[in-house]
Coordinates of C-alpha atoms in Angstrom, one line a residue:
M1042 CA 62.6 83.7 93.7
S1043 CA 59.1 83.4 92.5
H1044 CA 57.6 80.8 90.2
D1045 CA 54.7 79.9 88.0
Y1046 CA 55.3 76.9 85.8
E1047 CA 52.3 77.4 83.5
S1048 CA 52.0 80.9 82.0
G1049 CA 55.0 82.4 83.9
V1050 CA 55.4 85.3 86.4
S1051 CA 54.2 88.7 85.3
H1052 CA 54.2 91.0 88.5
V1053 CA 55.6 90.8 92.1
A1054 CA 54.4 93.1 94.9
V1055 CA 56.0 93.2 98.4
T1056 CA 54.2 94.6 101.4
L1057 CA 55.8 95.7 104.7
T1058 CA 53.8 96.4 107.8
G1059 CA 54.8 98.9 110.5
P1060 CA 53.8 100.4 113.6
G1061 CA 50.0 100.7 114.1
G1062 CA 49.3 98.4 111.2
R1063 CA 50.5 100.9 108.6
T1064 CA 51.5 99.3 105.3
V1065 CA 53.6 100.2 102.3
T1066 CA 54.0 98.2 99.1
G1067 CA 56.5 98.1 96.2
S1068 CA 56.2 96.1 93.0
A1069 CA 58.2 95.0 90.0
R1070 CA 57.3 93.7 86.5
A1071 CA 59.1 90.8 84.9
Q1072 CA 60.2 91.4 81.2
W1073 CA 61.2 88.5 79.1
F1074 CA 62.6 88.7 75.7
E1075 CA 63.0 84.8 75.6
K1076 CA 62.1 82.2 78.1
D1077 CA 65.5 82.5 79.8
N1078 CA 66.6 85.9 78.9
G1079 CA 65.1 88.9 80.8
D1080 CA 64.9 90.5 84.2
C1081 CA 62.4 91.3 87.0
G1082 CA 62.9 94.6 88.8
G1083 CA 66.4 94.9 87.5
S1084 CA 67.4 91.5 88.9
S1085 CA 68.5 88.8 86.3
G1086 CA 68.4 85.1 86.9
G1087 CA 66.1 82.3 86.6
D1088 CA 63.6 82.2 83.7
L1089 CA 60.0 83.1 82.6
Y1090 CA 58.7 80.5 85.0
A1091 CA 60.9 81.1 88.1
P1092 CA 62.6 84.5 87.9
F1093 CA 64.7 86.2 90.5
C1094 CA 62.9 89.5 91.2
G1095 CA 64.3 92.7 92.9
V1096 CA 61.5 94.7 94.4
Q1097 CA 62.1 98.3 95.8
V1098 CA 59.8 99.4 98.6
V1099 CA 60.0 103.1 99.1
L1100 CA 59.0 104.3 102.7
P1101 CA 57.3 107.7 102.6
Q1102 CA 58.8 110.7 104.4
H1103 CA 57.8 110.8 108.1
A1104 CA 57.1 107.0 107.9
A1105 CA 56.3 105.7 111.4
T1106 CA 59.3 105.2 113.6
G1107 CA 59.8 101.6 114.6
V1108 CA 60.1 98.1 113.1
W1109 CA 58.6 97.3 109.7
K1110 CA 58.3 93.6 108.8
L1111 CA 57.6 91.7 105.5
S1112 CA 53.9 90.8 105.7
G1113 CA 53.0 89.6 102.3
V1114 CA 54.0 88.9 98.7
T1115 CA 51.6 89.1 95.8
L1116 CA 52.5 87.1 92.7
T1117 CA 50.6 87.6 89.4
D1118 CA 50.9 85.5 86.4
N1119 CA 50.8 86.4 82.7
V1120 CA 47.0 85.5 82.4
G1121 CA 46.0 87.5 85.5
N1122 CA 45.9 84.9 88.2
T1123 CA 47.0 86.2 91.6
T1124 CA 48.3 84.5 94.8
I1125 CA 48.9 86.3 98.0
V1126 CA 51.7 84.7 100.2
T1127 CA 51.9 85.5 103.9
G1128 CA 53.7 84.1 106.9
L1129 CA 57.0 84.8 105.3
S1130 CA 60.2 85.4 107.3
G1131 CA 62.6 88.2 106.5
S1132 CA 64.9 90.6 108.2
P1133 CA 62.9 93.4 109.8
V1134 CA 63.6 97.0 108.8
S1135 CA 64.2 99.7 111.5
V1136 CA 62.8 103.1 110.5
T1137 CA 63.7 106.3 112.3
S1138 CA 63.4 110.0 111.9
N1139 CA 66.0 110.5 114.5
D1140 CA 63.1 111.8 116.5
V1141 CA 63.7 109.7 119.6
V1142 CA 67.4 109.4 119.6
S1143 CA 69.7 111.8 117.9
V1144 CA 73.3 112.9 117.9
R1145 CA 73.9 116.6 118.6
S1146 CA 77.7 116.7 117.8
F1147 CA 80.4 114.5 116.3
S1148 CA 84.1 114.9 117.0
A1149 CA 87.3 113.0 116.7
T1150 CA 90.6 113.2 118.9
P1151 CA 93.3 113.2 117.5
N1152 CA 92.2 114.8 114.2
P1153 CA 94.2 114.9 112.0
V1154 CA 95.7 111.5 112.5
N1155 CA 99.3 110.4 111.7
N1156 CA 98.9 107.3 109.6
W1157 CA 102.0 107.8 107.4
L1158 CA 103.9 104.9 108.9
G1159 CA 100.9 102.5 109.6
S1160 CA 97.3 102.4 110.5
A1161 CA 96.5 104.7 113.4
R1162 CA 93.8 104.9 116.0
T1163 CA 91.6 108.0 116.8
T1164 CA 88.6 108.3 119.1
V1165 CA 85.2 109.4 117.8
T1166 CA 83.0 111.1 120.4
L1167 CA 79.2 111.6 120.1
A1168 CA 76.8 113.8 122.2
V1169 CA 73.7 111.7 122.1
D1170 CA 70.3 113.1 123.0
G1171 CA 67.2 111.1 124.0
A1172 CA 68.8 107.8 124.6
R1173 CA 66.7 105.5 126.9
G1174 CA 68.7 103.0 128.9
G1175 CA 71.9 104.6 127.6
V1176 CA 73.7 104.0 124.4
A1177 CA 74.0 100.3 123.7
T1178 CA 75.9 100.2 120.5
V1179 CA 77.5 102.4 117.9
R1180 CA 78.0 101.0 114.3
G1181 CA 79.9 102.8 111.7
E1182 CA 81.1 102.3 108.1
F1183 CA 83.2 104.6 105.9
D1184 CA 83.3 106.0 102.5
Y1185 CA 85.7 103.9 100.3
S1186 CA 86.5 101.7 103.4
R1187 CA 89.3 104.3 104.3
C1188 CA 88.7 103.6 108.1
Q1189 CA 87.8 100.2 109.5
S1190 CA 84.1 99.5 109.9
F1191 CA 83.2 98.7 113.5
T1192 CA 80.3 97.8 115.9
A1193 CA 81.2 98.7 119.4
T1194 CA 79.8 99.2 123.0
P1195 CA 80.8 102.9 123.5
T1196 CA 82.7 104.2 126.4
V1197 CA 80.6 106.7 128.6
N1198 CA 82.5 109.9 129.4
A1199 CA 82.2 112.1 132.4
D1200 CA 80.3 114.7 130.4
G1201 CA 77.7 112.3 129.3
T1202 CA 79.1 111.9 125.8
V1203 CA 80.1 108.5 124.4
S1204 CA 83.2 107.4 122.5
V1205 CA 84.3 104.7 120.2
P1206 CA 87.7 103.8 118.8
V1207 CA 88.2 104.1 115.0
T1208 CA 91.2 102.9 113.1
M1209 CA 92.3 104.8 110.1
F1210 CA 94.2 102.7 107.5
Q1211 CA 97.7 103.6 106.3
R1212 CA 97.6 105.7 103.1
S1213 CA 94.1 106.8 103.7
K1214 CA 93.8 110.6 103.0
D1215 CA 90.6 111.1 105.1
C1216 CA 87.6 109.2 106.5
T1217 CA 83.9 110.1 106.3
F1218 CA 81.0 108.1 107.6
S1219 CA 78.8 106.5 104.9
S1220 CA 76.8 104.9 107.7
L1221 CA 76.5 105.7 111.5
I1222 CA 73.9 103.9 113.6
V1223 CA 73.4 104.6 117.3
T1224 CA 71.1 102.3 119.1
D1225 CA 69.9 103.0 122.7
G1226 CA 69.2 100.5 125.4
A1227 CA 65.4 100.4 124.5
G1228 CA 66.2 99.6 120.9
N1229 CA 65.6 103.0 119.4
V1230 CA 68.0 104.1 116.7
A1231 CA 69.5 107.2 115.1
V1232 CA 71.1 106.9 111.6
Y1233 CA 73.3 109.2 109.7
G1234 CA 75.0 108.9 106.2
A1235 CA 74.3 108.4 102.5
T1236 CA 73.7 104.8 103.0
H1237 CA 70.4 105.4 104.6
G1238 CA 69.5 108.6 102.8
A1239 CA 70.1 110.3 106.1
P1240 CA 71.9 113.5 107.1
R1241 CA 75.8 113.4 107.0
T1242 CA 77.6 113.6 110.3
G1243 CA 79.8 116.5 108.9
L1244 CA 82.8 114.8 110.5
T1245 CA 85.9 114.3 108.4
I1246 CA 88.9 112.4 109.9
A1247 CA 91.8 113.8 108.1
R1248 CA 95.4 112.6 107.6
M1249 CA 98.2 114.8 109.2
P1250 CA 99.5 117.1 106.5
N1251 CA 103.2 116.9 105.7
T1252 CA 105.3 120.0 105.1
T1253 CA 108.7 118.6 105.9
P1254 CA 110.5 117.0 103.0
P1255 CA 113.1 114.1 103.4
T1256 CA 116.7 114.9 103.6
L1257 CA 120.0 113.2 103.1
T1258 CA 123.4 113.7 104.8
G1259 CA 126.7 111.9 105.1
F1260 CA 127.3 110.8 101.6
T1261 CA 129.8 107.9 101.3
W1262 CA 130.9 105.8 98.4
S1263 CA 132.2 102.3 97.7
R1264 CA 134.3 103.9 95.1
Q1265 CA 134.3 107.3 93.2
S1266 CA 137.1 106.9 90.7
F1267 CA 137.0 104.9 87.5
T1268 CA 139.4 104.5 84.6
R1269 CA 138.1 105.2 81.1
A1270 CA 138.5 101.6 80.3
E1271 CA 136.5 100.5 83.4
S1272 CA 133.6 102.8 82.6
Q1273 CA 133.1 100.9 79.3
N1274 CA 131.7 97.9 81.2
W1275 CA 129.2 98.3 83.9
W1276 CA 130.4 95.1 85.7
T1277 CA 133.8 96.7 86.2
S1278 CA 132.4 100.0 87.2
T1279 CA 129.5 99.5 89.6
F1280 CA 129.4 101.7 92.7
Q1281 CA 127.2 102.2 95.8
L1282 CA 126.4 105.6 97.2
S1283 CA 125.1 105.6 100.9
A1284 CA 123.5 108.4 102.8
T1285 CA 121.6 108.9 106.1
L1286 CA 118.0 109.6 105.6
S1287 CA 115.8 111.9 107.8
A1288 CA 112.1 111.7 106.9
P1289 CA 110.2 112.7 110.0
V1290 CA 106.7 112.5 108.7
A1291 CA 106.1 110.8 105.4
P1292 CA 108.1 107.7 104.3
V1293 CA 110.4 107.9 101.4
R1294 CA 109.1 105.9 98.3
G1295 CA 111.6 106.5 95.5
Y1296 CA 114.7 108.1 94.0
D1297 CA 116.4 109.3 90.9
L1298 CA 120.2 109.1 90.4
S1299 CA 122.0 110.9 87.6
V1300 CA 125.4 112.4 86.3
I1301 CA 125.6 116.1 85.6
L1302 CA 127.4 116.6 82.2
P1303 CA 129.5 119.6 81.2
D1304 CA 126.7 121.4 79.5
G1305 CA 124.7 121.2 82.7
S1306 CA 122.2 118.6 81.6
S1307 CA 121.7 115.4 83.4
H1308 CA 122.1 111.7 82.3
P1309 CA 120.1 109.1 84.2
I1310 CA 122.1 106.5 86.1
S1311 CA 119.5 104.7 88.0
T1312 CA 115.9 105.0 89.4
G1313 CA 113.9 103.0 91.7
G1314 CA 111.4 102.6 94.6
I1315 CA 112.1 102.6 98.2
G1316 CA 110.1 100.5 100.6
G1317 CA 108.7 103.3 102.8
T1318 CA 111.2 104.2 105.3
H1319 CA 111.6 107.1 107.8
G1320 CA 115.3 106.9 108.6
G1321 CA 118.5 105.0 108.5
T1322 CA 121.0 104.5 105.8
L1323 CA 119.8 104.4 102.2
Q1324 CA 122.0 102.7 99.5
F1325 CA 121.9 103.7 95.8
D1326 CA 123.5 101.5 93.1
G1327 CA 124.8 102.7 89.8
Y1328 CA 127.7 102.8 87.3
P1329 CA 129.1 105.7 85.1
P1330 CA 127.8 106.1 81.6
S1331 CA 130.3 104.7 79.1
H1332 CA 130.4 107.9 77.1
L1333 CA 132.1 109.9 79.8
E1334 CA 135.4 111.6 78.9
P1335 CA 138.1 111.8 81.6
G1336 CA 137.2 114.4 84.2
T1337 CA 135.1 114.9 87.4
Y1338 CA 131.4 115.0 87.2
P1339 CA 128.9 116.0 89.9
I1340 CA 126.2 113.3 90.7
G1341 CA 122.5 114.5 91.0
L1342 CA 120.1 112.7 93.4
R1343 CA 116.4 113.3 94.0
I1344 CA 114.4 111.5 96.7
H1345 CA 110.6 111.7 97.1
D1346 CA 108.2 110.8 99.8
E1347 CA 104.7 109.5 99.9
S1348 CA 103.1 112.8 100.3
G1349 CA 104.9 114.1 97.1
L1350 CA 107.6 116.2 98.8
S1351 CA 111.0 115.8 97.5
S1352 CA 114.6 117.0 98.0
S1353 CA 117.4 117.2 95.4
Y1354 CA 121.1 117.4 95.5
N1355 CA 123.1 119.0 92.6
L1356 CA 119.9 119.4 90.6
P1357 CA 119.4 123.2 90.6
W1358 CA 116.3 123.2 88.4
N1359 CA 114.4 121.1 91.0
E1360 CA 112.6 122.5 94.1
R1361 CA 114.4 122.2 97.4
N1362 CA 117.9 121.7 95.9
T1363 CA 121.2 121.6 97.7
Q1364 CA 124.4 122.0 95.8
I1365 CA 127.3 119.9 97.2
T1366 CA 130.6 121.2 96.2
D1367 CA 133.0 119.4 98.6
G1368 CA 133.6 116.5 96.4
S1369 CA 131.2 114.0 98.4
M1370 CA 128.8 114.0 95.4
S1371 CA 130.9 113.5 92.4
I1372 CA 132.8 110.8 90.4
T1373 CA 136.0 110.9 88.5
I1374 CA 136.9 109.3 85.2
T1375 CA 140.7 108.9 84.7
P1376 CA 142.5 108.2 81.4

C-alpha cells in the first residue's frame, strides 16, 4: 500500500537490483473514478490517498542469473511531487536461464500409474547437469493439482541421476508439471514450466488405461415369482437381485435395471450409483412394474465403471451384451 493524504497517489514505480548492480523497473498508474472507486496497476482496494497497487516488473531476456532484490519504490502524487523509498524488505527473486544448472532428461517409473482404486505413487527421475555440491532440493507443482505438490531432498541413484517420489491422486487422468525447480548445493537453480515462463519438462504422468469391462456372474434372487395382485403394490413385490462382480481395473460406479417387455423394449425398474468397488457381491433392489400381465419376463441389467466401460445382460442393443436364457435373469408374474 502507498499513501499521500493531500493530493493522492498518481504513479508507483518499483525497482529491482540484481547481480553487478543491474536494475530493472516497473510502474503502475492509479486511476480513480471517485475517491474510493478505482484501481492501481490492476489491484483494487484502498482509496485515492492510500491505494493498493500491483506493479509488474518484467525482467528482460537473458537477465543476469542470480538473486534480484527490491531496492526502491518511487511514489508520485497528483501534483508531481516524488518520493523515493529505499531500505525496503521483500522476498528476493531468483533469476536463471538454466545456464548453470539444467535438467537433461525427465522420466517417471511406473508410467502409466494405476490410480483407479486410490492415490498411487510413482518416481520421477531427473538427469541434472552442472549441479555444484549436488542437487539439494527438487520442488514440483502440477497443472490442475492432479498430482501432489512437493519439496523434497532427492535420492541420488548409482548412475548420477536423482529421483523424487510423486503421488498421483485418485481419478486424475494425467499429471504435467506447471513448475519444477531444481536447486543445487551452491544455491543455483534451474526452472521449468509455464508458471515461470520456462520450457516445459515434456513429461506427462498418465493414468493406466482400462480395456477390461466389469462383469457379473452367479445371479441369485430373493424371489423371482409374483402374483398379479402382489405386483400391483411395490411393498408386496420387492425383490433383491445379487451377483458376483469382477472389475479388475476401474471400479464400478453405477447400474441400470429393467424388465424386457414382449415387444422387445425395456421398462426401467431401478437405477443408481455404486460406491466404487472392484469385486465382491453387488445387490440390486427393485419390484415388477404394476402393468405386467401374467408371464415370464427377462430382466435387463447394465453396469458401468469409472473409465466408461460397461457390460450388459439381456440388453442386445448395448455393446458387450450377454444373453442369459437359463432362467437366472427373469421374473414370473402368475395370475
